[in-house]
Amino acid sequence: MQPPRGTRDFGPDEMAARRALEERLRSVFRAYNYREVQTPTFEDLELFLAKSGPGIREEIYDFKDKSDRELALRPELTAPVMRYYFSTLKMQPKPIRLFYFGPCFRYDRPQAGRYREFWQMGCELIGDDTPEAHAELVRLALDLFEAAGLEDYHLRLGHLSILRALLEDLGFPVAEQAPLMRLIDKKELDGLRKALSVKAQGAKLDAFMRVFDYTRLEELHDVARTGRAKEAYDHLARVFGNLAAFGVDASKVRVDPTIARGLEYYAGLVFELDAPFLGAEKQLLGGGAYDLSGVFQQPPVACVGFALGFDRTLVALEKKGVKAGGEDVVDAYVAALDADARPALLRAVHELRRLGHRIELESGAVALKKALQRATTVRARLAVFAGAKETQRGVVTVKNLANGDQSELATTGLVPGLDAAIRAAARSGPR
Ligand code: HAM
C-alpha cells in the first residue's frame, strides 16, 4: 500500500538530511531574534475562506468533523499565526517577530517539487512596515539560502501599489483587478493582453506589457511618478538602499514590478525567490506585506512575512549536489561475544549514551565476524567487543573501522577510555 497521492514517506537517511537543514535554517531565524510558534494543523475552514473567498475550497483539504464543524487542513501558516496573534499576543510590545516550521496541505496537482503535504518554514514580522524592516527581512530570507548552501537563486522584489496603479492607468479600478492579478501571477501574458485589450490598446497597452521585462529600479522610475505609485517606488528604493548596506550581492536581487502573489491578502512590498534550474516548480520562497486585521474585526496592524518551501529547497540542494549534512554516524557499535562480557559493557554503554554518544548495542552474544560485519553495516566509527578471554584479562577490544587500528582498554576506567577513543575517531575524519 502506498501513501496517499501527493504525500511521501521519509526514510532514515532522508530524515537525517531534513533535520540537518531544519536546524541550519532555525539558527538563522534565531540570529535575527525570531521566536518559534506552532499552531494547529487544522483550523476552522472560515479562517481560510475569509480573505481568499469560496474559490479556495477547490485548493484545500476541507472536511466536517463528527460534530459537523467545518474544518480545513492549513494550506499555509500566515492566517493561523495572525489568528493566534489577535487572540493572544496583540497587547504585547511591537515589533513581534515569530517564525514557524510545519506541514501544510494543498489540493495541488502533484509533480516534482509540488506535493499535497509539504513543509513550510516561515516568519511574520508584526508591527513594523518601514523599508528598513523590510530590507532586514529580505536579508534574512537570503541568509536562509546561504545557510542551506544554495548559491544559484535570485530574488525579485515588487510593490503591489505600482502594479495596481499601472492597471488603474489602463482603466481598471482596483475592484476590477482580481482576475487580471490572477493572470499576472500565473504569467499568462497572452490571456492578460486579451483581457486588457477590452479597455486599452495600441501604444498604451504595449507600454504596460513592457514592464514584464523590467529588472532595474531606474526602469520603474518613469512609470511610478505620482501618488501611491511614487510612494511605493520610494519605498522600494529605500529597501534596495538598505540591502546594499547589508552587503547583499546585487546580482542576486532585482526588481520585478509584475509580482502579483497568488494569496489575496498582500498589499505593498512583495517578493519571490526562485531557483531557475528547477523548471516549473522553481519558486522556493514567497512573501510580502499584508494586513489580515479585517478578518478578525481588529484595528489594522502592519505585517510582513514570507514562507520558504522546505521540500523544494531540498530538491534544489539535491539537484546541485549540496549535502544538507546530517550524515548518520554511529559513534560505537558494542558487542559482547560472550555472556560474561556483557555486564561491564552494558554499564559503559549506558554512561556513554548519557555523555551524548550514539551507540548501537548488540543484544545477544555474537561471533566476532558477525559483530564486525554489523559494525560496518551501521557505519560505526568504533567497534567495541569483548569475549571470554578479554573478560578474564579485564579488557575490551576497540577497533577503529576507518583505519583498522585495534587496541585494548581496561574495564576499569572503560568509560573515559571509550569517550576519548570516540572523540579521537571523530576528529580523525568521517566514516
Ligand atoms: P506561498 O508562496 O503560497 O506563500 O508558499 C510559500 C512557498 O511554499 C512557495 O514559494 C513554495 O516554495 C512552497 N509551496 C507552496 N505550495 C507547495 C506545494 N504544493 N508543494 C511544495 N511546496 C509548496 C505563503 O504560503 C505565504 N503564507 C507566505 C507568507 C508568509 N506571506 C507572508 N507571510
Short mmCIF file of N, CA and C and ligand atoms in Angstrom, two decimals, residues 8 75-79 100 104-106 108-109 113-120 122-124 261-263 265-266 272-273 281-290 304-313, ligand 1:
data_model
loop_
_atom_site.label_atom_id
_atom_site.label_comp_id
_atom_site.label_asym_id
_atom_site.label_seq_id
_atom_site.Cartn_x
_atom_site.Cartn_y
_atom_site.Cartn_z
N ARG A 8 4.37 11.73 1.01
CA ARG A 8 5.58 10.90 0.95
C ARG A 8 5.93 10.32 2.31
N PRO A 75 -3.50 25.37 4.52
CA PRO A 75 -2.72 25.42 3.28
C PRO A 75 -1.47 26.28 3.45
N GLU A 76 -1.40 27.02 4.54
CA GLU A 76 -0.27 27.92 4.82
C GLU A 76 -0.38 28.36 6.27
N LEU A 77 0.57 29.14 6.74
CA LEU A 77 0.58 29.45 8.17
C LEU A 77 0.38 30.92 8.53
N THR A 78 0.27 31.78 7.54
CA THR A 78 0.13 33.20 7.88
C THR A 78 -1.21 33.48 8.57
N ALA A 79 -2.30 32.98 7.98
CA ALA A 79 -3.61 33.23 8.60
C ALA A 79 -3.69 32.61 10.01
N TYR A 100 8.04 29.85 12.21
CA TYR A 100 7.34 28.58 12.35
C TYR A 100 7.88 27.58 11.34
N CYS A 104 2.00 21.76 5.63
CA CYS A 104 0.86 22.45 5.04
C CYS A 104 0.26 21.51 4.00
N PHE A 105 -0.98 21.75 3.65
CA PHE A 105 -1.71 20.82 2.77
C PHE A 105 -2.43 21.60 1.69
N ARG A 106 -2.20 21.22 0.45
CA ARG A 106 -2.92 21.88 -0.65
C ARG A 106 -3.35 20.82 -1.64
N ASP A 108 -3.18 20.47 -4.63
CA ASP A 108 -2.50 20.78 -5.89
C ASP A 108 -2.36 19.51 -6.71
N ARG A 109 -2.11 19.68 -8.02
CA ARG A 109 -1.80 18.51 -8.84
C ARG A 109 -0.34 18.14 -8.60
N GLY A 113 8.51 18.45 -6.97
CA GLY A 113 8.58 19.71 -6.21
C GLY A 113 7.22 20.26 -5.80
N ARG A 114 6.15 19.57 -6.16
CA ARG A 114 4.82 20.04 -5.74
C ARG A 114 4.07 18.87 -5.11
N TYR A 115 3.67 19.05 -3.88
CA TYR A 115 3.09 17.95 -3.12
C TYR A 115 1.77 18.39 -2.50
N ARG A 116 1.02 17.43 -2.01
CA ARG A 116 -0.22 17.77 -1.30
C ARG A 116 0.05 17.97 0.18
N GLU A 117 1.08 17.30 0.67
CA GLU A 117 1.57 17.61 2.02
C GLU A 117 3.01 18.07 1.86
N PHE A 118 3.29 19.29 2.29
CA PHE A 118 4.65 19.83 2.17
C PHE A 118 4.93 20.69 3.40
N TRP A 119 6.19 21.02 3.59
CA TRP A 119 6.57 21.76 4.80
C TRP A 119 6.98 23.18 4.47
N GLN A 120 6.56 24.09 5.31
CA GLN A 120 7.00 25.48 5.16
C GLN A 120 7.77 25.90 6.41
N GLY A 122 8.71 29.58 7.88
CA GLY A 122 8.44 30.97 7.53
C GLY A 122 8.40 31.85 8.74
N CYS A 123 8.11 33.12 8.51
CA CYS A 123 8.10 34.07 9.63
C CYS A 123 7.14 35.21 9.37
N GLU A 124 6.75 35.85 10.45
CA GLU A 124 5.91 37.04 10.36
C GLU A 124 6.51 38.10 11.27
N ARG A 261 1.54 37.72 -6.59
CA ARG A 261 1.33 36.80 -5.46
C ARG A 261 -0.07 36.19 -5.53
N GLY A 262 -0.13 34.90 -5.40
CA GLY A 262 -1.41 34.20 -5.51
C GLY A 262 -2.37 34.47 -4.36
N LEU A 263 -1.84 34.60 -3.14
CA LEU A 263 -2.74 34.76 -2.00
C LEU A 263 -3.29 36.19 -1.99
N TYR A 265 -4.12 38.34 0.29
CA TYR A 265 -4.03 39.31 1.39
C TYR A 265 -2.90 40.33 1.27
N TYR A 266 -2.09 40.26 0.23
CA TYR A 266 -0.94 41.16 0.17
C TYR A 266 -1.32 42.58 -0.22
N GLU A 272 9.64 37.26 -4.28
CA GLU A 272 9.69 35.82 -4.57
C GLU A 272 11.13 35.44 -4.85
N LEU A 273 11.48 34.24 -4.45
CA LEU A 273 12.84 33.76 -4.69
C LEU A 273 12.75 32.46 -5.50
N GLU A 281 8.47 24.15 -11.06
CA GLU A 281 8.26 24.44 -9.63
C GLU A 281 9.51 25.04 -9.02
N LYS A 282 9.86 26.22 -9.51
CA LYS A 282 11.16 26.79 -9.12
C LYS A 282 11.07 27.78 -7.98
N GLN A 283 9.86 28.15 -7.59
CA GLN A 283 9.76 29.16 -6.53
C GLN A 283 10.02 28.53 -5.15
N LEU A 284 11.08 28.97 -4.52
CA LEU A 284 11.46 28.38 -3.23
C LEU A 284 10.92 29.17 -2.06
N LEU A 285 10.57 30.42 -2.29
CA LEU A 285 10.14 31.27 -1.17
C LEU A 285 9.30 32.41 -1.71
N GLY A 286 8.29 32.79 -0.95
CA GLY A 286 7.47 33.93 -1.36
C GLY A 286 6.95 34.65 -0.14
N GLY A 287 6.72 35.94 -0.30
CA GLY A 287 6.19 36.69 0.84
C GLY A 287 5.91 38.12 0.50
N GLY A 288 5.62 38.90 1.53
CA GLY A 288 5.35 40.31 1.33
C GLY A 288 4.60 40.90 2.51
N ALA A 289 4.20 42.15 2.31
CA ALA A 289 3.48 42.89 3.36
C ALA A 289 1.99 42.64 3.21
N TYR A 290 1.29 42.60 4.33
CA TYR A 290 -0.14 42.30 4.29
C TYR A 290 -0.79 42.82 5.57
N VAL A 304 4.49 41.82 7.77
CA VAL A 304 5.24 41.37 6.59
C VAL A 304 5.84 40.02 6.94
N GLY A 305 5.95 39.16 5.96
CA GLY A 305 6.50 37.83 6.25
C GLY A 305 6.76 37.07 4.97
N PHE A 306 7.25 35.88 5.15
CA PHE A 306 7.47 35.01 3.98
C PHE A 306 7.47 33.56 4.44
N ALA A 307 7.34 32.67 3.47
CA ALA A 307 7.50 31.25 3.79
C ALA A 307 8.41 30.62 2.75
N LEU A 308 9.27 29.76 3.27
CA LEU A 308 10.22 29.01 2.42
C LEU A 308 9.65 27.61 2.22
N GLY A 309 9.62 27.17 0.98
CA GLY A 309 9.18 25.81 0.68
C GLY A 309 10.32 24.85 1.02
N PHE A 310 10.16 24.14 2.11
CA PHE A 310 11.25 23.31 2.66
C PHE A 310 11.59 22.15 1.72
N ASP A 311 10.54 21.51 1.18
CA ASP A 311 10.76 20.33 0.32
C ASP A 311 11.43 20.73 -0.98
N ARG A 312 10.96 21.86 -1.54
CA ARG A 312 11.55 22.34 -2.79
C ARG A 312 12.99 22.75 -2.59
N THR A 313 13.28 23.32 -1.44
CA THR A 313 14.66 23.72 -1.16
C THR A 313 15.54 22.47 -1.12
P1 HAM B 1 3.23 30.74 -0.90
O1 HAM B 1 4.00 31.42 -1.99
O2 HAM B 1 1.87 30.27 -1.23
O3 HAM B 1 3.19 31.76 0.31
O4 HAM B 1 4.07 29.49 -0.37
C1 HAM B 1 5.41 29.65 0.05
C2 HAM B 1 6.29 28.56 -0.54
O5 HAM B 1 5.77 27.28 -0.23
C3 HAM B 1 6.35 28.55 -2.07
O6 HAM B 1 7.29 29.51 -2.54
C4 HAM B 1 6.78 27.13 -2.37
O7 HAM B 1 8.19 27.00 -2.27
C5 HAM B 1 6.15 26.35 -1.23
N1 HAM B 1 4.97 25.62 -1.72
C6 HAM B 1 3.74 26.10 -1.99
N2 HAM B 1 2.92 25.13 -2.42
C7 HAM B 1 3.65 24.00 -2.44
C8 HAM B 1 3.38 22.62 -2.79
N3 HAM B 1 2.17 22.22 -3.19
N4 HAM B 1 4.39 21.73 -2.68
C9 HAM B 1 5.62 22.10 -2.25
N5 HAM B 1 5.93 23.36 -1.89
C10 HAM B 1 4.97 24.30 -1.99
C11 HAM B 1 2.57 31.50 1.51
O8 HAM B 1 2.17 30.43 1.84
C12 HAM B 1 2.51 32.71 2.43
N6 HAM B 1 1.83 32.32 3.67
C13 HAM B 1 3.90 33.25 2.70
C14 HAM B 1 3.86 34.43 3.62
C15 HAM B 1 4.18 34.46 4.93
N7 HAM B 1 3.49 35.64 3.29
C16 HAM B 1 3.55 36.42 4.36
N8 HAM B 1 3.95 35.72 5.35
#
